[in-house]
Amino acid sequence: MVKVTYVAHDGTRTELDGDPGDSVMSLAIAQGIDGIVGECGGSMMCATCHCYVDEDWAETAGPRMDGEEDMLESAACEVTERSRLSCQIKLTEALDGLVVHLPEEQV
Amino acid sequence: MTTSPTTSTMALIEGHKPITPASGIPVWDIDPYDVELLRDPSAYYAKLRELGEVVYIPRYSVLAVGRYEITRKVFSDHENFLSSRGVGLNDFKLEDPWRPPSIILEVDQPEHTRTRKVMSRALSPKVVKGFADLFRETADTLVDQLLAKGTIEAVTDLAEAFPTTVFPKAVGMKDVNPRHLVDYGAMVFNAVGPDNALRREAMSHAGEIVPWINAACTRDRLTEDGLGAMVYASAEDGTLTEAEAGMLVRSFLSAGVDTTVTGIGNALWCLSQNPEQWQALKRDPSLIRPAFEEVLRYTSPVHTFGRTAGGATEIAGFPVEEGTKVLCVLGAANMDPDKWGDPEVFRIDRKPVGHVAFGAGIHGCVGQNIARGELEAVLGALIEKVDRIEPAGEAVWRPGNAIRALDRLPITLIPN
Ligand code: HEM
Ligand code: FES
């Protein structure tokens, strides 16, 4: 089990239990987290799964995937150093406790 | 006709190697490309899911998957199930395909990554937003014209008319021939099936259409400001050769017209059949995008595409031999009750994230933002101007080896 905390734009925190292999996006969709849309289902075509990885987790979450940078350009909210497409963050045991912050809007 | 060959000199079936299925895989003697079945595939989808995780179809000596999880898994498992040997029944490794293979759809990693990047940049949500006004103004004009007519044949009058107007403009094509665009799509998509009447009919137009398409993709036949020019710009920075740029522009034309024609027709069918959902959409325009996702799930415009086992592998624990063609029946997966609960109900607020109508994984539809943009414009214009959409005759489906589209859809548009 891998715990992930989603912090909504208004500060509301939701903690979910995922399995290794889930993505931060797919877990959020399966559990009905509002702040992630994931319109393209994880094909890296929509940028509606934008999130900011918490400072403490930036290193463990790793660098952006090939092509992620390009698609982030289409994100609805500001893109920062910590911006990731949550469909590209695959859960591993090492990410147990991961915290991600969600942007104000995705479209 | 079908035997269990053991030598390498055996005859091919539909251009691929016949296989001996692993014991325990259910065998189903059916023709999934039968025209009657294709007109109304729901019973086929249901039985395919019911029979098992994977089924052997002796008529074409292929495996088929239709349950949601396994279909998604196989279709997106690009390591074991290749695209470079063709996404239809022909194995490109054993027989030359009818046209030079697509350098995005019909290639594997690592080659795929390079062309995919060029295409996903050209078709990003940001670029597509730039077409929103063109799409919406065209939709407004078209819907006004159709309202003046009242009763229309929605396939030609709307579903074909809209994409064949806006898409060539978006690509920046100087040559205009809506018929050729639609017929080329029919060729490309029927070519993934067996050598049946559907494929032969579609291919009979090749002599006229293919040279026209190839010419229309060359640099001097494209404007400076369209999607085509964006792809050719990658030839300047050395990412692609000029010939490759032309090939990628060709893939716009292969995959970008027939699919959205089908998406629009199928959307109109869903909404004319479900008036309460149409009213719900009128009340809440924020459901336009989710409504289109539900249309995609409910009708799966691309109903079946295949993969080829690149080496010995397995599906759901059953051994699968190298060279096995696997039909991934996307339409069956999108209707799997284990995934969707009540798949037979068309609900515009379902938000069916994870449907496989655009595929999944590295080959997941690169044109999906264009498709959504077109549908958003058409449905946006309709809900603003039209009070009711009523059937005005029988809807007739057009069988296709990969595409499930309407052939005729008579409807009446009643203005606000
Ligand atoms: C409702 C409309 C559409 C549907 C249902 C659809 C469906 C699909 C599917 C199922 C795939 C996956 C193929 C595979 O994995 O083998 C795909 C890929 C593709 N689509 Fe679409 N498509 C649509 C619209 C478009 C448009 C408008 C374009 C062009 C602008 C387009 C261009 C492509 C291309 C180039 C690929 C290959 C991507 C790759 O292999 O990386 N599609 N599409
Ligand atoms: S879900 Fe579309 S880019 Fe992540």
Coordinates of C-alpha atoms and ligand atoms in Angstrom, one line a residue, chain A residues 23 25-26 29 36-50 68 71-72 84-88, chain B residues 125 353 368-369 372, ligand 2:
Chain A
S23 CA -0.4 6.5 -11.1
M25 CA -3.7 10.5 -11.5
S26 CA -5.4 7.1 -11.8
I29 CA -9.8 9.4 -10.5
I36 CA -7.6 16.1 -11.2
V37 CA -9.5 15.6 -14.4
G38 CA -7.2 13.2 -16.4
E39 CA -9.2 13.7 -19.6
C40 CA -6.8 11.7 -21.8
G41 CA -6.6 8.8 -19.4
G42 CA -2.8 9.0 -19.0
S43 CA -1.6 9.2 -22.6
M44 CA 0.1 12.5 -21.9
M45 CA -2.1 14.4 -24.3
C46 CA -4.2 16.7 -22.1
A47 CA -2.4 18.3 -19.1
T48 CA -5.6 18.1 -17.0
C49 CA -3.7 16.1 -14.4
H50 CA -1.3 18.8 -13.4
E68 CA 6.2 15.9 -20.1
M71 CA 2.6 18.9 -22.5
L72 CA 2.9 21.0 -19.3
R84 CA 4.3 17.3 -12.8
L85 CA 1.7 15.5 -14.8
S86 CA 0.3 13.2 -12.2
C87 CA -0.4 10.5 -14.8
Q88 CA 3.4 10.2 -15.2
Chain B
P125 CA -4.4 21.3 -26.0
V353 CA -12.2 8.3 -17.6
Q368 CA -7.8 13.5 -29.3
N369 CA -7.6 17.2 -28.5
R372 CA -12.7 17.1 -28.5
Ligands
FES2 S1 -4.0 12.4 -17.8 FE1 -3.8 13.5 -19.6 S2 -1.7 14.3 -19.5 FE2 -2.0 13.2 -17.7

